[in-house]
Short mmCIF file of C-alpha atoms in Angstrom, two decimals:
data_model
loop_
_atom_site.label_atom_id
_atom_site.label_comp_id
_atom_site.label_asym_id
_atom_site.label_seq_id
_atom_site.Cartn_x
_atom_site.Cartn_y
_atom_site.Cartn_z
CA LYS A 4 -23.44 6.05 -33.70
CA ALA A 5 -26.87 6.71 -35.34
CA GLY A 6 -28.09 10.18 -35.33
CA VAL A 7 -31.23 11.71 -34.02
CA THR A 8 -34.06 9.93 -35.96
CA GLN A 9 -37.68 11.37 -36.24
CA THR A 10 -40.88 9.71 -37.40
CA PRO A 11 -42.95 10.30 -39.47
CA ARG A 12 -40.99 12.82 -41.81
CA TYR A 13 -44.07 14.03 -43.41
CA LEU A 14 -47.63 14.33 -41.95
CA ILE A 15 -50.88 15.77 -43.34
CA LYS A 16 -53.83 16.39 -40.73
CA THR A 17 -57.01 18.61 -40.77
CA ARG A 18 -57.98 21.17 -38.71
CA GLY A 19 -59.23 19.92 -35.26
CA GLN A 20 -57.37 16.72 -35.37
CA GLN A 21 -54.67 15.83 -33.00
CA VAL A 22 -50.91 14.67 -34.08
CA THR A 23 -48.26 12.67 -32.22
CA LEU A 24 -44.46 13.17 -33.66
CA SER A 25 -41.48 10.73 -32.26
CA CYS A 26 -38.04 11.32 -31.88
CA SER A 27 -35.03 8.61 -30.98
CA PRO A 28 -32.19 10.53 -29.69
CA ILE A 29 -28.49 9.58 -30.27
CA SER A 30 -27.66 6.44 -28.27
CA GLY A 31 -26.63 7.62 -24.48
CA HIS A 32 -28.06 10.92 -24.84
CA ARG A 33 -30.77 11.92 -22.12
CA SER A 34 -31.96 15.48 -23.20
CA VAL A 35 -34.31 15.88 -25.89
CA SER A 36 -35.47 19.28 -27.13
CA TRP A 37 -38.19 20.11 -29.51
CA TYR A 38 -38.27 23.29 -31.98
CA GLN A 39 -40.81 24.49 -34.29
CA GLN A 40 -39.64 25.93 -37.62
CA THR A 41 -41.92 28.39 -39.69
CA PRO A 42 -41.23 30.92 -42.30
CA GLY A 43 -42.95 33.67 -40.24
CA GLN A 44 -41.37 32.84 -36.82
CA GLY A 45 -38.34 31.22 -37.61
CA LEU A 46 -36.97 28.38 -35.23
CA GLN A 47 -38.75 28.59 -31.75
CA PHE A 48 -37.96 26.34 -28.59
CA LEU A 49 -41.12 24.03 -27.51
CA PHE A 50 -39.85 22.25 -24.74
CA GLU A 51 -36.94 20.19 -23.16
CA TYR A 52 -37.10 16.73 -21.67
CA PHE A 53 -34.37 15.03 -19.33
CA SER A 54 -34.89 11.82 -17.59
CA GLU A 55 -38.56 11.65 -18.52
CA THR A 56 -39.27 15.04 -16.84
CA GLN A 57 -40.06 18.34 -18.65
CA ARG A 58 -37.51 20.58 -17.56
CA ASN A 59 -38.03 23.68 -19.47
CA LYS A 60 -40.73 25.02 -21.82
CA GLY A 61 -41.09 27.80 -24.30
CA ASN A 62 -43.86 30.08 -25.13
CA PHE A 63 -46.54 27.93 -26.71
CA PRO A 64 -50.15 27.00 -25.86
CA GLY A 65 -51.02 24.18 -23.57
CA ARG A 66 -52.14 22.33 -26.98
CA PHE A 67 -48.47 21.40 -27.44
CA SER A 68 -47.31 18.88 -25.07
CA GLY A 69 -44.71 16.07 -24.87
CA ARG A 70 -43.18 13.29 -22.83
CA GLN A 71 -40.15 11.14 -22.72
CA PHE A 72 -39.77 7.63 -22.06
CA SER A 73 -37.12 5.59 -19.92
CA ASN A 74 -35.12 4.79 -23.22
CA SER A 75 -35.02 8.70 -23.81
CA ARG A 76 -37.16 8.43 -26.77
CA SER A 77 -39.46 11.69 -26.72
CA GLU A 78 -42.91 12.05 -28.46
CA MET A 79 -44.59 15.59 -28.98
CA ASN A 80 -48.32 15.80 -29.03
CA VAL A 81 -50.31 18.64 -30.66
CA SER A 82 -54.18 18.66 -30.09
CA THR A 83 -56.82 20.58 -31.72
CA LEU A 84 -54.74 21.30 -34.60
CA GLU A 85 -54.72 24.94 -36.17
CA LEU A 86 -53.72 26.03 -39.69
CA GLY A 87 -50.74 27.82 -37.98
CA ASP A 88 -49.26 24.60 -36.62
CA SER A 89 -48.08 23.67 -40.09
CA ALA A 90 -44.51 23.74 -39.65
CA LEU A 91 -41.08 21.68 -39.36
CA TYR A 92 -41.19 20.13 -36.12
CA LEU A 93 -37.20 19.43 -35.26
CA CYS A 94 -35.97 17.49 -32.32
CA ALA A 95 -32.38 17.79 -30.82
CA SER A 96 -30.58 15.54 -28.56
CA SER A 97 -27.80 16.11 -26.11
CA SER A 98 -25.83 14.13 -23.41
CA ARG A 99 -26.98 16.35 -20.68
CA GLY A 100 -28.49 19.41 -21.84
CA SER A 101 -26.73 21.79 -20.01
CA SER A 102 -23.78 23.45 -21.88
CA ASP A 103 -24.04 20.25 -24.25
CA THR A 104 -24.19 20.60 -28.05
CA GLN A 105 -27.53 19.98 -29.35
CA TYR A 106 -27.85 17.57 -32.53
CA PHE A 107 -30.63 17.64 -34.71
CA GLY A 108 -32.67 15.08 -36.29
CA PRO A 109 -34.32 15.70 -40.09
CA GLY A 110 -37.80 16.95 -38.77
CA THR A 111 -41.17 16.11 -39.34
CA ARG A 112 -42.98 18.19 -41.83
CA LEU A 113 -46.64 18.76 -40.67
CA THR A 114 -49.26 20.28 -43.11
CA VAL A 115 -52.48 21.20 -41.53
CA LEU A 116 -55.12 21.35 -44.05
CA ALA B 22 -33.19 38.43 -22.94
CA GLN B 23 -31.07 36.83 -25.43
CA SER B 24 -31.18 37.41 -29.11
CA VAL B 25 -29.23 36.70 -32.38
CA THR B 26 -29.20 38.99 -35.52
CA GLN B 27 -28.06 37.81 -38.67
CA PRO B 28 -28.31 41.27 -40.81
CA ASP B 29 -28.19 39.32 -44.45
CA ILE B 30 -31.18 37.46 -45.38
CA HIS B 31 -29.73 36.56 -48.57
CA ILE B 32 -26.03 36.36 -50.09
CA THR B 33 -24.83 35.24 -53.47
CA VAL B 34 -21.51 34.50 -53.95
CA SER B 35 -19.31 32.88 -57.07
CA GLU B 36 -17.88 29.47 -56.39
CA GLY B 37 -14.26 29.87 -55.40
CA ALA B 38 -15.06 33.18 -54.04
CA SER B 39 -14.50 33.64 -50.09
CA LEU B 40 -17.49 34.15 -47.75
CA GLU B 41 -18.47 36.03 -44.55
CA LEU B 42 -21.83 35.44 -42.96
CA ARG B 43 -22.37 37.90 -39.96
CA CYS B 44 -24.13 37.12 -36.68
CA ASN B 45 -24.31 39.21 -33.75
CA TYR B 46 -25.86 38.39 -30.32
CA SER B 47 -27.21 39.68 -27.07
CA TYR B 48 -26.63 37.61 -24.03
CA GLY B 49 -25.98 38.69 -20.54
CA ALA B 50 -23.23 36.14 -19.61
CA THR B 51 -20.51 34.17 -21.51
CA PRO B 52 -22.16 32.78 -24.53
CA TYR B 53 -22.36 29.42 -26.03
CA LEU B 54 -22.16 30.16 -29.68
CA PHE B 55 -23.02 27.73 -32.57
CA TRP B 56 -23.37 27.71 -36.32
CA TYR B 57 -25.84 25.39 -38.12
CA VAL B 58 -26.41 24.68 -41.99
CA GLN B 59 -29.87 23.31 -43.16
CA SER B 60 -30.23 22.14 -46.58
CA PRO B 61 -33.82 22.22 -48.28
CA GLY B 62 -35.94 19.77 -46.44
CA GLN B 63 -33.57 18.58 -44.00
CA GLY B 64 -32.63 19.05 -40.36
CA LEU B 65 -30.02 21.19 -38.96
CA GLN B 66 -26.13 20.07 -39.15
CA LEU B 67 -23.91 21.52 -36.58
CA LEU B 68 -21.02 23.29 -38.42
CA LEU B 69 -18.98 24.71 -35.27
CA LYS B 70 -19.27 25.80 -31.71
CA TYR B 71 -17.77 28.25 -29.31
CA PHE B 72 -17.75 27.47 -25.65
CA SER B 73 -14.57 29.22 -24.21
CA GLY B 74 -10.88 29.47 -25.18
CA ASP B 75 -9.49 30.29 -28.63
CA THR B 76 -11.73 32.61 -30.27
CA LEU B 77 -11.17 31.45 -33.55
CA VAL B 78 -12.79 28.08 -33.85
CA GLN B 79 -12.50 25.49 -36.67
CA GLY B 80 -15.43 23.45 -38.09
CA ILE B 81 -16.35 21.01 -40.70
CA LYS B 82 -16.49 21.54 -44.45
CA GLY B 83 -13.51 24.38 -44.14
CA PHE B 84 -15.67 26.57 -42.21
CA GLU B 85 -14.14 28.69 -39.20
CA ALA B 86 -15.65 31.38 -36.91
CA GLU B 87 -14.42 34.06 -34.77
CA PHE B 88 -15.79 35.20 -31.32
CA LYS B 89 -15.37 38.76 -30.78
CA ARG B 90 -16.58 39.81 -27.37
CA SER B 91 -16.11 43.42 -27.81
CA GLN B 92 -18.35 43.51 -30.86
CA SER B 93 -20.83 40.71 -29.58
CA SER B 94 -20.22 39.02 -32.99
CA PHE B 95 -19.51 35.44 -34.02
CA ASN B 96 -19.13 35.64 -37.78
CA LEU B 97 -18.56 32.51 -40.08
CA ARG B 98 -16.09 32.43 -42.93
CA LYS B 99 -14.81 30.20 -45.51
CA PRO B 100 -11.83 31.14 -47.83
CA SER B 101 -13.31 29.39 -51.04
CA VAL B 102 -16.91 28.45 -51.47
CA HIS B 103 -18.21 25.46 -53.27
CA TRP B 104 -21.41 24.92 -54.97
CA SER B 105 -22.53 22.21 -52.57
CA ASP B 106 -22.33 25.12 -49.64
CA ALA B 107 -25.70 26.60 -51.13
CA ALA B 108 -27.84 26.29 -48.17
CA GLU B 109 -29.53 28.13 -45.23
CA TYR B 110 -26.98 28.83 -42.30
CA PHE B 111 -28.31 29.89 -39.00
CA CYS B 112 -26.24 31.14 -35.86
CA ALA B 113 -27.64 30.33 -32.35
CA VAL B 114 -26.77 31.22 -28.81
CA GLY B 115 -27.28 28.63 -26.03
CA THR B 116 -28.95 29.81 -23.13
CA LEU B 117 -28.49 27.91 -19.57
CA LEU B 118 -32.18 27.73 -18.08
CA THR B 119 -33.09 27.52 -14.53
CA GLY B 120 -34.31 24.16 -15.04
CA GLY B 121 -31.10 22.92 -15.51
CA GLY B 122 -31.29 22.32 -19.35
CA ASN B 123 -30.54 24.77 -22.11
CA LYS B 124 -32.39 26.29 -25.39
CA LEU B 125 -31.08 27.71 -28.07
CA THR B 126 -32.17 30.93 -29.55
CA PHE B 127 -31.72 31.24 -33.26
CA GLY B 128 -31.30 34.16 -35.95
CA THR B 129 -33.34 34.25 -38.63
CA GLY B 130 -30.99 32.68 -40.98
CA THR B 131 -29.07 33.72 -44.14
CA GLN B 132 -29.84 31.96 -47.35
CA LEU B 133 -26.35 31.29 -49.35
CA LYS B 134 -26.84 30.93 -53.16
CA VAL B 135 -23.42 29.86 -55.08
CA GLU B 136 -23.30 31.04 -58.56
CA LEU B 137 -21.00 28.75 -60.85
#
């Protein structure tokens, strides 16, 4: 099976812009989670989607949002970008998302100038 | 609230030497525990996981970890390190959420350097 794919791999934006990141889960996986990785805060949970519904959300402002499509692909959107949003954004998929193992994609490196 | 502590930020070992990376967790129920490895510019690769049963779990690349409930630990070990093992290692605990899913809470990571 193909692994989790994320596009684009690298992105450069300026403050105030918005950005959309995409994640395609492993075939058959219905749960997609998003994490932010920064040197200062480490790996932090953003949100999780299952069957097109946001099931859980981490402690991030409303500028961070996402959605999931019927084919389980997910997108994450960040509006009004701030310098502090520069990070590696990782997507993970799992079969049902309960006690399942999460498998990670290569990430999207977002740089905000 | 759940938390994970990796007390060693950096570790340097010689190639061929044994390795132990420490991980302590705080979680009220039976934990789901994971070790992931991350190479520069890459995502996280699963090394091994503990859900229940045998407390010594085997993973990929010759790694193993032992779950010790009394010590709230899940240390990662490898008997002989290879230069290609140089990377950052993350311990994580999986939390079941009321919404029906789960999230991973990660430690801060241990950067492993291998001296030839």
